Coordinates of C-alpha atoms and ligand atoms in Angstrom, one line a residue:
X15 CA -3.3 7.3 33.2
X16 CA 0.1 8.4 32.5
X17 CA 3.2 5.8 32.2
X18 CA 4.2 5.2 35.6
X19 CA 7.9 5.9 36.0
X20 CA 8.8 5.7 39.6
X21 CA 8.0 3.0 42.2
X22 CA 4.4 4.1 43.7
X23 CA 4.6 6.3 47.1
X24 CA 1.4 5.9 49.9
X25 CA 1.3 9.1 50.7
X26 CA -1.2 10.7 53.5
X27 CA -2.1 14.9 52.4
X28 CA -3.6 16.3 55.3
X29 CA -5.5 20.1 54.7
X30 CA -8.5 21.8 56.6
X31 CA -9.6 22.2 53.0
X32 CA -10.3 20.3 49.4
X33 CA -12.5 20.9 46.4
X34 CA -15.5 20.4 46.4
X35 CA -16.0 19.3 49.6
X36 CA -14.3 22.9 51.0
X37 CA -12.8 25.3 50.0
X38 CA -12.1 29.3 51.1
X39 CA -9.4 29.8 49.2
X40 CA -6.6 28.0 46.6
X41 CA -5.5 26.0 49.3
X42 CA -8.5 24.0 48.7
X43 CA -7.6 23.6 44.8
X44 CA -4.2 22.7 45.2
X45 CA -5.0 20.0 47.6
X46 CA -7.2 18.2 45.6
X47 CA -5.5 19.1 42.2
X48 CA -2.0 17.8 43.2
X49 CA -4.0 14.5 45.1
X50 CA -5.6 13.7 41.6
X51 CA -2.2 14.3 39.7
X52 CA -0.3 11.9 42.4
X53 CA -3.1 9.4 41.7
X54 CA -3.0 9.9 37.7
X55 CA 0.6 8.9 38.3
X56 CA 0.6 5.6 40.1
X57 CA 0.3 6.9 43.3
X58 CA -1.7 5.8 46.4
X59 CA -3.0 9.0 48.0
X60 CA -5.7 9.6 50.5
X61 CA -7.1 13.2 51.6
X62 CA -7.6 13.5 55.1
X63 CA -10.0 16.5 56.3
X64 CA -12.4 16.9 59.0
X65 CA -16.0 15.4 58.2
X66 CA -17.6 19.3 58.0
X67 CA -21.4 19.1 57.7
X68 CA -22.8 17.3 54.6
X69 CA -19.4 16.2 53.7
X70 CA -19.9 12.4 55.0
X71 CA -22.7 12.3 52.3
X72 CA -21.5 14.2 49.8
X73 CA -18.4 12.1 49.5
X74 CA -20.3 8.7 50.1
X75 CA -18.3 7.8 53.1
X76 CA -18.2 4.7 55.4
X77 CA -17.1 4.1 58.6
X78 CA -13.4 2.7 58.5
X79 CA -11.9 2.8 61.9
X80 CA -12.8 4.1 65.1
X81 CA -10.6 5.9 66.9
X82 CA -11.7 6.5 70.4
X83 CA -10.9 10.0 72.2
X84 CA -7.8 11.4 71.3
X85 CA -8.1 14.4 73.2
X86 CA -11.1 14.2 75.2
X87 CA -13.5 15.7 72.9
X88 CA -15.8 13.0 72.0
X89 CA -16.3 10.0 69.8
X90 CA -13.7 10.2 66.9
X91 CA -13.5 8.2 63.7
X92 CA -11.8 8.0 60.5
X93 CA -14.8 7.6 57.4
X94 CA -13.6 6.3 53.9
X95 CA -15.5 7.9 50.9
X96 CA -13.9 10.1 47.7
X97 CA -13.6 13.2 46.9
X98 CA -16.6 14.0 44.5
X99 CA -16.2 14.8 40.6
X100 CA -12.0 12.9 41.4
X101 CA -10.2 9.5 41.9
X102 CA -8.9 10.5 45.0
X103 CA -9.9 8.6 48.2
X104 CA -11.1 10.8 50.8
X105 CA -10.8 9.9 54.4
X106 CA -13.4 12.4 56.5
X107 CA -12.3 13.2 60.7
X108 CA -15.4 12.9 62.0
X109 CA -15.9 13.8 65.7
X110 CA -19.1 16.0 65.7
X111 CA -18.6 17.5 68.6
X112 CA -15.6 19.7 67.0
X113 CA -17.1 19.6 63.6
X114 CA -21.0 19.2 63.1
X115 CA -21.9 23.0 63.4
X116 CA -22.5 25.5 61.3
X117 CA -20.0 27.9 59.7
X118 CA -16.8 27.4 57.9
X119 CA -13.5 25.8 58.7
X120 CA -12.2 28.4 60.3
X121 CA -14.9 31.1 61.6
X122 CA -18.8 30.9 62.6
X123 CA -21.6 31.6 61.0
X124 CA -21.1 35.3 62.3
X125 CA -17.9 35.6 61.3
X126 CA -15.4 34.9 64.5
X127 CA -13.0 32.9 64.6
X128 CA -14.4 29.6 66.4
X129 CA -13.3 29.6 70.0
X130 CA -11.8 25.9 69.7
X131 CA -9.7 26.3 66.7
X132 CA -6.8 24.4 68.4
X133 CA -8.5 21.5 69.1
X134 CA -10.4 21.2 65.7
X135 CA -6.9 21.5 63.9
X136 CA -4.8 19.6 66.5
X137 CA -7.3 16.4 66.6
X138 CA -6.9 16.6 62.4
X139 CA -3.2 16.2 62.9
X140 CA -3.6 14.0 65.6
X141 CA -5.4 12.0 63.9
X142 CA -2.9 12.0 60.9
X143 CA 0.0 10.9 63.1
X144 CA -2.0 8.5 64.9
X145 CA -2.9 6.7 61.1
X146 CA 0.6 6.9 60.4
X147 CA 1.9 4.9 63.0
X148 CA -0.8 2.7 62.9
X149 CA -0.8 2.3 59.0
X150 CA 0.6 -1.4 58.8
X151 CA -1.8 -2.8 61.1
X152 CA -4.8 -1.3 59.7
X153 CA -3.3 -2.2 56.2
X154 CA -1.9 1.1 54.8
X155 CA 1.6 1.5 55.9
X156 CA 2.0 5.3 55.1
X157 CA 5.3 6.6 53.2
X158 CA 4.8 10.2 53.6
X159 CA 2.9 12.6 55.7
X160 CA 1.7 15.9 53.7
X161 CA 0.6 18.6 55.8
X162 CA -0.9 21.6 54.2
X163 CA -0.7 25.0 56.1
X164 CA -1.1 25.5 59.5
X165 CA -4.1 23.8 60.1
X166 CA -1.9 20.1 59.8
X167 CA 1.3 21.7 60.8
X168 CA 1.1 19.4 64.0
X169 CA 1.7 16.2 62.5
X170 CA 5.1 16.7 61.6
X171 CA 5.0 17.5 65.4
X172 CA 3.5 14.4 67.1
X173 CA 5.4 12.0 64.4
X174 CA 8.2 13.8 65.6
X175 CA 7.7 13.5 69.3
X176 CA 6.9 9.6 68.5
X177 CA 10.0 7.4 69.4
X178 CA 9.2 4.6 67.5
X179 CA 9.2 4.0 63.2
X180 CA 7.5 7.1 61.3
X181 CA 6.9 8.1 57.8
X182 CA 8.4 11.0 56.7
X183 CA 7.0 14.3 56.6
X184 CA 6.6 17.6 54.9
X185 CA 5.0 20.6 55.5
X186 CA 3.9 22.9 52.7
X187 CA 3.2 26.8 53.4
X188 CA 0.5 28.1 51.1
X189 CA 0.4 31.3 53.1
X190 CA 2.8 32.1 56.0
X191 CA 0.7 35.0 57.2
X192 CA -1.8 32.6 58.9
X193 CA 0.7 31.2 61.6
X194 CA -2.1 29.0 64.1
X195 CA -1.3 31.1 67.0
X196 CA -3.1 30.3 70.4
X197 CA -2.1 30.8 73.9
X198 CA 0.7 28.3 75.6
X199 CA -2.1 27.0 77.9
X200 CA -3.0 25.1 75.0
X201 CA -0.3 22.9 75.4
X202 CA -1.9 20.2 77.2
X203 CA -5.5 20.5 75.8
X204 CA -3.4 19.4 72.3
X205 CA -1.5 16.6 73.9
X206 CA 2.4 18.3 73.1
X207 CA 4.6 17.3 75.6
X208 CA 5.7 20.4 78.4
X209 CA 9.2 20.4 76.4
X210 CA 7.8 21.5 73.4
X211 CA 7.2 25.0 74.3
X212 CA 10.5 26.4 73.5
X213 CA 12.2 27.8 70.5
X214 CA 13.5 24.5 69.3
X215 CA 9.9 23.5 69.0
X216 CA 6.2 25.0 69.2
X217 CA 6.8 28.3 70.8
X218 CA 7.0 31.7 69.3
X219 CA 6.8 35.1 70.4
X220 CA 5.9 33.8 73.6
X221 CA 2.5 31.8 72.4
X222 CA 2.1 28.7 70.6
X223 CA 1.9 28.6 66.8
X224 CA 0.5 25.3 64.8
X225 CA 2.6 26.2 61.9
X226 CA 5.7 26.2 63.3
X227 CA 5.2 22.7 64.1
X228 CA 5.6 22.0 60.8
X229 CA 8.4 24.3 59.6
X230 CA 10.2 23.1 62.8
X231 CA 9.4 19.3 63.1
X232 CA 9.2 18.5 59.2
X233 CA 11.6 16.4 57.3
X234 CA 11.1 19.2 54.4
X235 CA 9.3 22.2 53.6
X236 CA 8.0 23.7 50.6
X237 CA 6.2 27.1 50.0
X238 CA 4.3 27.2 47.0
X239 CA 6.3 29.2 44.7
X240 CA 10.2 29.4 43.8
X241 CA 10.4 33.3 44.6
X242 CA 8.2 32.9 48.1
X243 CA 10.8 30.5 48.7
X244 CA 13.2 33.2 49.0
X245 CA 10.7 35.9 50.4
X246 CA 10.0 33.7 53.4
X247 CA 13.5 33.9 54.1
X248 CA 13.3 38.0 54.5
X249 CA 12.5 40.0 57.5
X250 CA 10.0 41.6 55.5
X251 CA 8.5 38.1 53.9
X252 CA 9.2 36.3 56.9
X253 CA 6.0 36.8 59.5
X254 CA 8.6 36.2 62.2
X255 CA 10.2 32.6 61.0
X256 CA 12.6 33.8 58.8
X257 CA 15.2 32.8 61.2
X258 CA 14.1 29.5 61.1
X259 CA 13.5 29.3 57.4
X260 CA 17.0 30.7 56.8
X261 CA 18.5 28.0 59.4
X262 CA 16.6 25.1 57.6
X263 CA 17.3 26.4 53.9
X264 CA 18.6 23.5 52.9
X265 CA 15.4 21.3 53.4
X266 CA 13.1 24.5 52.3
X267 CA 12.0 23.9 48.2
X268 CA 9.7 26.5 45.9
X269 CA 7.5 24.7 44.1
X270 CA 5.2 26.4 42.1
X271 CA 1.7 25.6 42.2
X272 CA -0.4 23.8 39.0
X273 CA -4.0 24.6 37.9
X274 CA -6.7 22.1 37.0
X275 CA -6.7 22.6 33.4
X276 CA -9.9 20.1 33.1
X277 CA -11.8 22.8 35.1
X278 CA -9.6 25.4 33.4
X279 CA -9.6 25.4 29.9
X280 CA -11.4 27.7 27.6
X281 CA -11.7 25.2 24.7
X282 CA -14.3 23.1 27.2
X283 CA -15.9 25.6 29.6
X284 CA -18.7 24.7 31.0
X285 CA -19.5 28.5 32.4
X286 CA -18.8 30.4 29.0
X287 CA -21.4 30.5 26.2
X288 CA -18.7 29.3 23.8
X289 CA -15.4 28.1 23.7
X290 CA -11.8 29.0 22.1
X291 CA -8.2 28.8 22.3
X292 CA -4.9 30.2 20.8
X293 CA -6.1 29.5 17.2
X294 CA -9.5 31.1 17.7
X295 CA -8.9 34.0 19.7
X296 CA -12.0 35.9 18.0
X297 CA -14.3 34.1 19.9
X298 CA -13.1 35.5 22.7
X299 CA -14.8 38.6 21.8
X300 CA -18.8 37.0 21.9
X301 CA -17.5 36.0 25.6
X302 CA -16.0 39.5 26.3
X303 CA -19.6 41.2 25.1
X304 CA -21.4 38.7 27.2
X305 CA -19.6 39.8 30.0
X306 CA -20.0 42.9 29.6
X307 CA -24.1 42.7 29.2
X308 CA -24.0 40.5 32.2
X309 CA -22.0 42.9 34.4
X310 CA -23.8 46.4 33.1
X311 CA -20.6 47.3 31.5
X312 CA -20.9 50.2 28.9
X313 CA -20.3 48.0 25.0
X314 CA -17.4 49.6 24.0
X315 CA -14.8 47.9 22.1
X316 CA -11.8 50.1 22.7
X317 CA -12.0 50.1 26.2
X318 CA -9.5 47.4 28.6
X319 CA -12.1 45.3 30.7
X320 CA -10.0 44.9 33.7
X321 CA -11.5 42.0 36.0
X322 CA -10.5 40.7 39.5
X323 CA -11.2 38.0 41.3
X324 CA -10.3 36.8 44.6
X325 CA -10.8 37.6 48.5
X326 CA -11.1 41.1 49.0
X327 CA -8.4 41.3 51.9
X328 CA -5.1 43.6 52.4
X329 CA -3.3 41.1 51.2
X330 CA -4.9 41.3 47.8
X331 CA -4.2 45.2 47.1
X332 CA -7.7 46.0 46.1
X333 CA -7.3 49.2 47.9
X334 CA -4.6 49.5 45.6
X335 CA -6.8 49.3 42.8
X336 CA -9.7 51.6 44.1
X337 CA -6.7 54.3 44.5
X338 CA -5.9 53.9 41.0
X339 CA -9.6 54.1 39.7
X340 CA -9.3 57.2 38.7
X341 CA -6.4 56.7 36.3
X342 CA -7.8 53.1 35.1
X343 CA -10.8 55.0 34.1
X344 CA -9.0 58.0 32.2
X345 CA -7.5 56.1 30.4
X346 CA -10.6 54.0 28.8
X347 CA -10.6 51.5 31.3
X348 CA -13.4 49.5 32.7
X349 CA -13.3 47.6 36.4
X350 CA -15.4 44.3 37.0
X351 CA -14.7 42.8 40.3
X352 CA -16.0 39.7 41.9
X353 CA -15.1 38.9 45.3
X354 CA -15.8 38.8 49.2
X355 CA -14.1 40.0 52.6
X356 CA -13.4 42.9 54.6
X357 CA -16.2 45.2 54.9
X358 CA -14.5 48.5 54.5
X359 CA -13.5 47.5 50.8
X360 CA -16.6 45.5 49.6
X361 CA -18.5 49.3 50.8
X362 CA -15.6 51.2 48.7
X363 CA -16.4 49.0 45.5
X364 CA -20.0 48.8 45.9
X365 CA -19.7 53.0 46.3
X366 CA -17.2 52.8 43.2
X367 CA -19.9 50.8 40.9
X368 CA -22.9 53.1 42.3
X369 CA -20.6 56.4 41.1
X370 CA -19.2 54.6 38.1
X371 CA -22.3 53.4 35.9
X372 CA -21.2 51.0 33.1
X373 CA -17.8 51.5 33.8
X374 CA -17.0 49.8 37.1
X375 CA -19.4 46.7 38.4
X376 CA -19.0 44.9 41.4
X377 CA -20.4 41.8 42.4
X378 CA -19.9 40.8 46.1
X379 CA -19.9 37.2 46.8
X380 CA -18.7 33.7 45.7
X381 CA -19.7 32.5 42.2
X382 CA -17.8 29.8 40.3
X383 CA -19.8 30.4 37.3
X384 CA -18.9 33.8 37.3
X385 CA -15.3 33.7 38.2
X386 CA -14.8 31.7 34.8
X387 CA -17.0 34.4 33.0
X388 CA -14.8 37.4 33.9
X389 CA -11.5 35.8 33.4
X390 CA -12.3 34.6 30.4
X391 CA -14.2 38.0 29.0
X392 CA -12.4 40.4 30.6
X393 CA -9.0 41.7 28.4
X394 CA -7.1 41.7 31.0
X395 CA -6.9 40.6 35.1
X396 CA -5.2 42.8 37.6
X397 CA -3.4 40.7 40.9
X398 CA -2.2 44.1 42.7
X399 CA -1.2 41.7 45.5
X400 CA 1.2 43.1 48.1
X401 CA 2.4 39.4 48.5
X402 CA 1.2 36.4 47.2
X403 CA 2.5 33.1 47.8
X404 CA 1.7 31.9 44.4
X405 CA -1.8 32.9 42.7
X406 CA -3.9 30.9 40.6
X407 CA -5.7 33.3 39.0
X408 CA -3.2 34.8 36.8
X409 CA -2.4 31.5 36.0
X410 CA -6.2 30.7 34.6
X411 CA -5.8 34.3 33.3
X412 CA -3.0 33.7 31.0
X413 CA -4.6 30.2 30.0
X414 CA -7.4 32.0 28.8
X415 CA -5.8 34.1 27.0
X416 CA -6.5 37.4 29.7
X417 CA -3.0 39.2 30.0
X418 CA -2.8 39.6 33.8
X419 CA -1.7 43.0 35.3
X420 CA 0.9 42.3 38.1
X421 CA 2.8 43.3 41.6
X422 CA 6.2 41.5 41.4
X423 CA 5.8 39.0 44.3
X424 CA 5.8 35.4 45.2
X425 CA 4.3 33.2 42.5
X426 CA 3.1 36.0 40.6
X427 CA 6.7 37.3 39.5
X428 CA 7.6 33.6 38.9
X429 CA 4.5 33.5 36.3
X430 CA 4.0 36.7 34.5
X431 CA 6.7 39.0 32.5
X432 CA 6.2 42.3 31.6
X433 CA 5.8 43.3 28.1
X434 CA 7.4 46.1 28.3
X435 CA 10.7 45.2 29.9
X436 CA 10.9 41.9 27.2
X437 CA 9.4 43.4 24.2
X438 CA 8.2 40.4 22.3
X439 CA 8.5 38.0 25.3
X440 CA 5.9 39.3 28.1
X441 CA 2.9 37.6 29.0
X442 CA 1.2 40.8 30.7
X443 CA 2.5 43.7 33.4
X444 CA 4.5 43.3 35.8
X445 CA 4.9 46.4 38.7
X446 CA 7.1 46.4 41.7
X447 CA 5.9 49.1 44.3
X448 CA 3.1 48.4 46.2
X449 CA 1.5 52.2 45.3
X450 CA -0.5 53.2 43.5
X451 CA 1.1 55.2 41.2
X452 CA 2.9 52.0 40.3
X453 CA -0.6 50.5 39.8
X454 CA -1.7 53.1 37.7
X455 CA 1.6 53.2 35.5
X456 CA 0.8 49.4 34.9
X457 CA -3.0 50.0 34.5
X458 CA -2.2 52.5 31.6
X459 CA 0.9 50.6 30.2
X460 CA -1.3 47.6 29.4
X461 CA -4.0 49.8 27.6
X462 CA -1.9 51.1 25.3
X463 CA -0.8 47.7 24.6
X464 CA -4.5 46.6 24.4
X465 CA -5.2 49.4 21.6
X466 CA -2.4 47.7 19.0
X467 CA -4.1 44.2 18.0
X468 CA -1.3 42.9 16.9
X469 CA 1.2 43.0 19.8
X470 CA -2.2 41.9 22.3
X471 CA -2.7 39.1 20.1
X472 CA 0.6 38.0 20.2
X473 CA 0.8 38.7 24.2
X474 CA -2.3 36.7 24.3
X475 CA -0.7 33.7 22.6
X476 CA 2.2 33.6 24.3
X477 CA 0.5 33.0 27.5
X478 CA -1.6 30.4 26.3
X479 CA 1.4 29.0 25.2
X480 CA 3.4 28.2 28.9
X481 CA 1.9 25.1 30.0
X482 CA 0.7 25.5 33.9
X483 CA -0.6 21.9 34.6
X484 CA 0.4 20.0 37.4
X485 CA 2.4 18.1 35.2
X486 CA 6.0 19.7 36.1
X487 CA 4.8 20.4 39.5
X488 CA 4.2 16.5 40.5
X489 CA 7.4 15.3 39.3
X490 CA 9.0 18.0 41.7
X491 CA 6.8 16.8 44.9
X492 CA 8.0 13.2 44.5
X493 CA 11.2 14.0 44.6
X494 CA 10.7 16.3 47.8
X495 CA 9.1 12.8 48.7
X496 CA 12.0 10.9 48.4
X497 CA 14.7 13.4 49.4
X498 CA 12.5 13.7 52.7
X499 CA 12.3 9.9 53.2
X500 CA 16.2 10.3 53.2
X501 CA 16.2 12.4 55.4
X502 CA 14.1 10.5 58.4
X503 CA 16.3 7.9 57.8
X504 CA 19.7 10.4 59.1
X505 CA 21.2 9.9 55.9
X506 CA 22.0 13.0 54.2
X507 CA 19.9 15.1 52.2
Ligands
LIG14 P1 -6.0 32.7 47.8 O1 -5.8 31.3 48.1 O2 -4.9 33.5 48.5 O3 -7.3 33.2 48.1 P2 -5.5 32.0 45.0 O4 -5.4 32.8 43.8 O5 -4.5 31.0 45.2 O6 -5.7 33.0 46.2 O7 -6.8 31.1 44.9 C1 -8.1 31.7 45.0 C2 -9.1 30.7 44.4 O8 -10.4 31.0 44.9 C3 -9.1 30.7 42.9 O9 -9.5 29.4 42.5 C4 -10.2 31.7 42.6 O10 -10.8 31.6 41.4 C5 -11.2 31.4 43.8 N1 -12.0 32.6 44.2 C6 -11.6 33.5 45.1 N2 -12.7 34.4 45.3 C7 -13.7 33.9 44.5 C8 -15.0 34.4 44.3 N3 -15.5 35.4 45.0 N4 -15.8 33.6 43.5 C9 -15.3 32.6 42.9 N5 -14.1 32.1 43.0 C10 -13.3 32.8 43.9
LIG15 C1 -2.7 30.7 49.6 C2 -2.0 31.9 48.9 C3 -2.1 31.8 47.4 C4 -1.8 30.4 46.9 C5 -2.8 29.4 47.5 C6 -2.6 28.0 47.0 O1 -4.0 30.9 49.9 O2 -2.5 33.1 49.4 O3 -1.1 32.7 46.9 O4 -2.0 30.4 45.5 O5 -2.6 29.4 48.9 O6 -1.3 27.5 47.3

């Protein structure tokens, strides 16, 4: 327990995702990540999520309070458990007939999008706003309402449209390409009042959007990264509410996102064979061969094992990467890739690893245990993002002493500097065009780096050095906290 230096906050973070119970993405980390570090700080937090299947269990929940109807969609009720492997209180939506079916959070078990989105996401922040009015009579009278993407962006909304007392609220945008769009008849199906659908509320582009909600209705707003922050602001980073963004500048924040350093540290790895850190980098090498045998990569010690992980979408430029095969493999390069997503690029890799035998693997799916394996054994880890709100695994990269490869964008420009352009100060390569030939220039850039052991070893430490907990990070969101708490009370920020 750290030394508590602030009087303690009750804060309320509400997300469609949190490890372990769920998680499709680094939304899910960062959730439960920052939860824990409020709590290791003196703070009273409790995760709200719906109760998916098996999660009632899984967290030891009981039933807490009962909560009727809200929006005619069957029993509803709040269950109190924890979130496993944490000290963070978990409190589990559970109204099965939204949530007790197979699938994920967002799409079926075939892969569309469930039908009733709206009302899955609008009953969580319903049910949000609803305990945040009620919190002093059921015994928890909330300070601050976190909402985490678009799936909570409504309870900034319905605190807002609430006349009486209210916590106060921020919104956080871990991704502002996933806006919660649905048609306006929607409107009364969620419970928003008629007035709401216009610009100064939920509408946009002539349909409803959940996030807006929250960049509209919130007290404050952060994005999770000091240079998205300023990208969200663009007409090219802006999906649309740049307008907005740049009209509510003053409550919009960049904070950048921690790591769990328990789960990510390659001292104490539960996944690696062995363990190391900035004073035993040789060791690195056993975990770098054992990749290598587990992956069918060629042993050769000259050549740059370039990993990646991560969803295999646009956003992710791994069609970047396949475009610049050819010149990571000319120039003694070797590709391992873990991930899932759209089809057309899990076929390309999959072809890429059949034609590339020992020098390019690919291994579709989700695998913690193998996620930890290639970003610790790989040299380096490519991040060819076209944007990127923040990133985590360059982060784990440079922790683990895995020079990450770079586009300049979002969190990943605010974590990694090139070599190159700060001899003796990089931490791995950085490149700004989102082409390939950019790619390719950064691809063979690094290699040559890799081939003189003395500069990589120095790289190497220097990234292990930069401390990424959510040490820094904490401090920032309670005083987001407090500024926003000024601000529902009209005085100014
Ligand atoms: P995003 O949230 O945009 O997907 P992040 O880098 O913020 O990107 O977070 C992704 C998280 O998901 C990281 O913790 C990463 O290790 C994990 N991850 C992504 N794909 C896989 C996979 N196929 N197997 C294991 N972990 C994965
Ligand atoms: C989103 C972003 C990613 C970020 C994560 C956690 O999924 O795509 O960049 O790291 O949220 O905040």
């Amino acid at each position: 327990m750290y030394a508590r230096a602030h009087a303690p906050m009750r804060i309320l973070q509400v997300a469609s995702e949190a490890v372990p119970l769920c998680k499709t993405g680094g939304l899910a980390d960062v959730v439960t990540a920052l939860s824990q570090a409020l709590v290791r700080g003196g703070d009273d937090v409790r995760v709200l999520l719906p109760a998916y299947p098996g999660t009632i269990e899984r967290a030891a929940a009981t039933r807490m309070l009962d909560l009727g109807d809200p929006l005619g969609c069957g029993a509803t009720s709040l269950w109190r458990g924890v979130l496993p492997d944490t000290s963070v209180p978990a409190l589990l939506l559970r109204c099965d007939a939204l949530y007790e079916r197979p699938g994920g959070p967002y799409l079926d078990a075939s892969g569309r999008e469930h039908t009733d989105n709206y009302l899955r996401f609008a009953l969580l922040a319903r049910a949000a706003a609803t305990l945040a009015i009620a919190g002093p009579a059921v015994g928890w009278p909330v300070d601050i309402v976190h909402a985490h993407d678009w799936p909570a962006a409504l309870a900034p909304a319905y605190l807002a449209w609430w006349d009486g007392e209210r916590p106060a609220t921020v919104v956080t945008v871990h991704n502002l390409a996933f806006v919660g769009r649905f048609g306006p008849s929607v409107l009364s199906a969620i419970a928003a009042p008629p007035a709401a659908f216009a610009t100064h509320g939920l509408e946009f582009f002539g349909a409803v959007s959940f996030l807006k909600g929250g960049l509209y209705y919130a007290d404050r707003i952060t994005t999770v990264s000091p240079t998205y922050a300023e990208e969200v602001r663009t007409t090219d980073g802006g999906e649309g509410f740049d307008g907005l963004l740049r009209a509510r500048a003053d409550r919009l924040h960049g904070i950048l996102n921690g790591i769990d350093d328990h789960v990510w540290n390659p001292a104490a790895d539960s996944h690696l064979a062995g363990g190391y850190d900035a004073t035993s980098l040789p060791d690195k090498r056993a975990i770098r061969s054992a990749l290598a045998r587990e992956a069918g990569l060629r042993a050769d010690g000259d050549a740059t094992i370039v990993g990646s992980v991560g969803r295999l979408s646009w956003q992710k430029g791994l069609d970047l990467l396949l475009e610049a095969l050819p010149a990571l493999l000319a120039s003694g390069g070797q590709l391992v890739v873990l991930g899932t997503g759209d089809g057309g690029i899990e076929r390309a890799l999959a072809e890429a690893a059949h034609s590339h035998p020992g020098t390019v693997a690919f291994h579709r799916g989700y695998s913690e245990g193998l996620a930890h394996r290639i970003i610790a054994g790989s040299d380096a880890l490519v991040v060819p993002s076209r944007f990127e709100p923040c990133g985590l695994t360059q982060m784990y990269a440079l922790r683990y002493g895995t020079p990450p490869i770079v586009r300049r964008t979002g969190g990943l420009a605010d974590t990694v500097l090139d070599d190159d352009l700060w001899p003796g100060q990089g931490n791995g390569f950085v490149f700004a065009d989102p082409h390939v030939d950019a790619l390719a220039n950064a691809l063979t850039r690094a290699h040559a780096a890799h081939l003189d052991p003395k500069r990589w070893r120095a790289l190497q430490i220097r990234g292990m050095a930069r401390d990424f907990s959510w040490t820094v990070g904490v401090e920032h969101y309670r005083s987001i906290y407090r500024l926003a708490q000024g601000d529902r009370r009209g005085a100014p920020p």
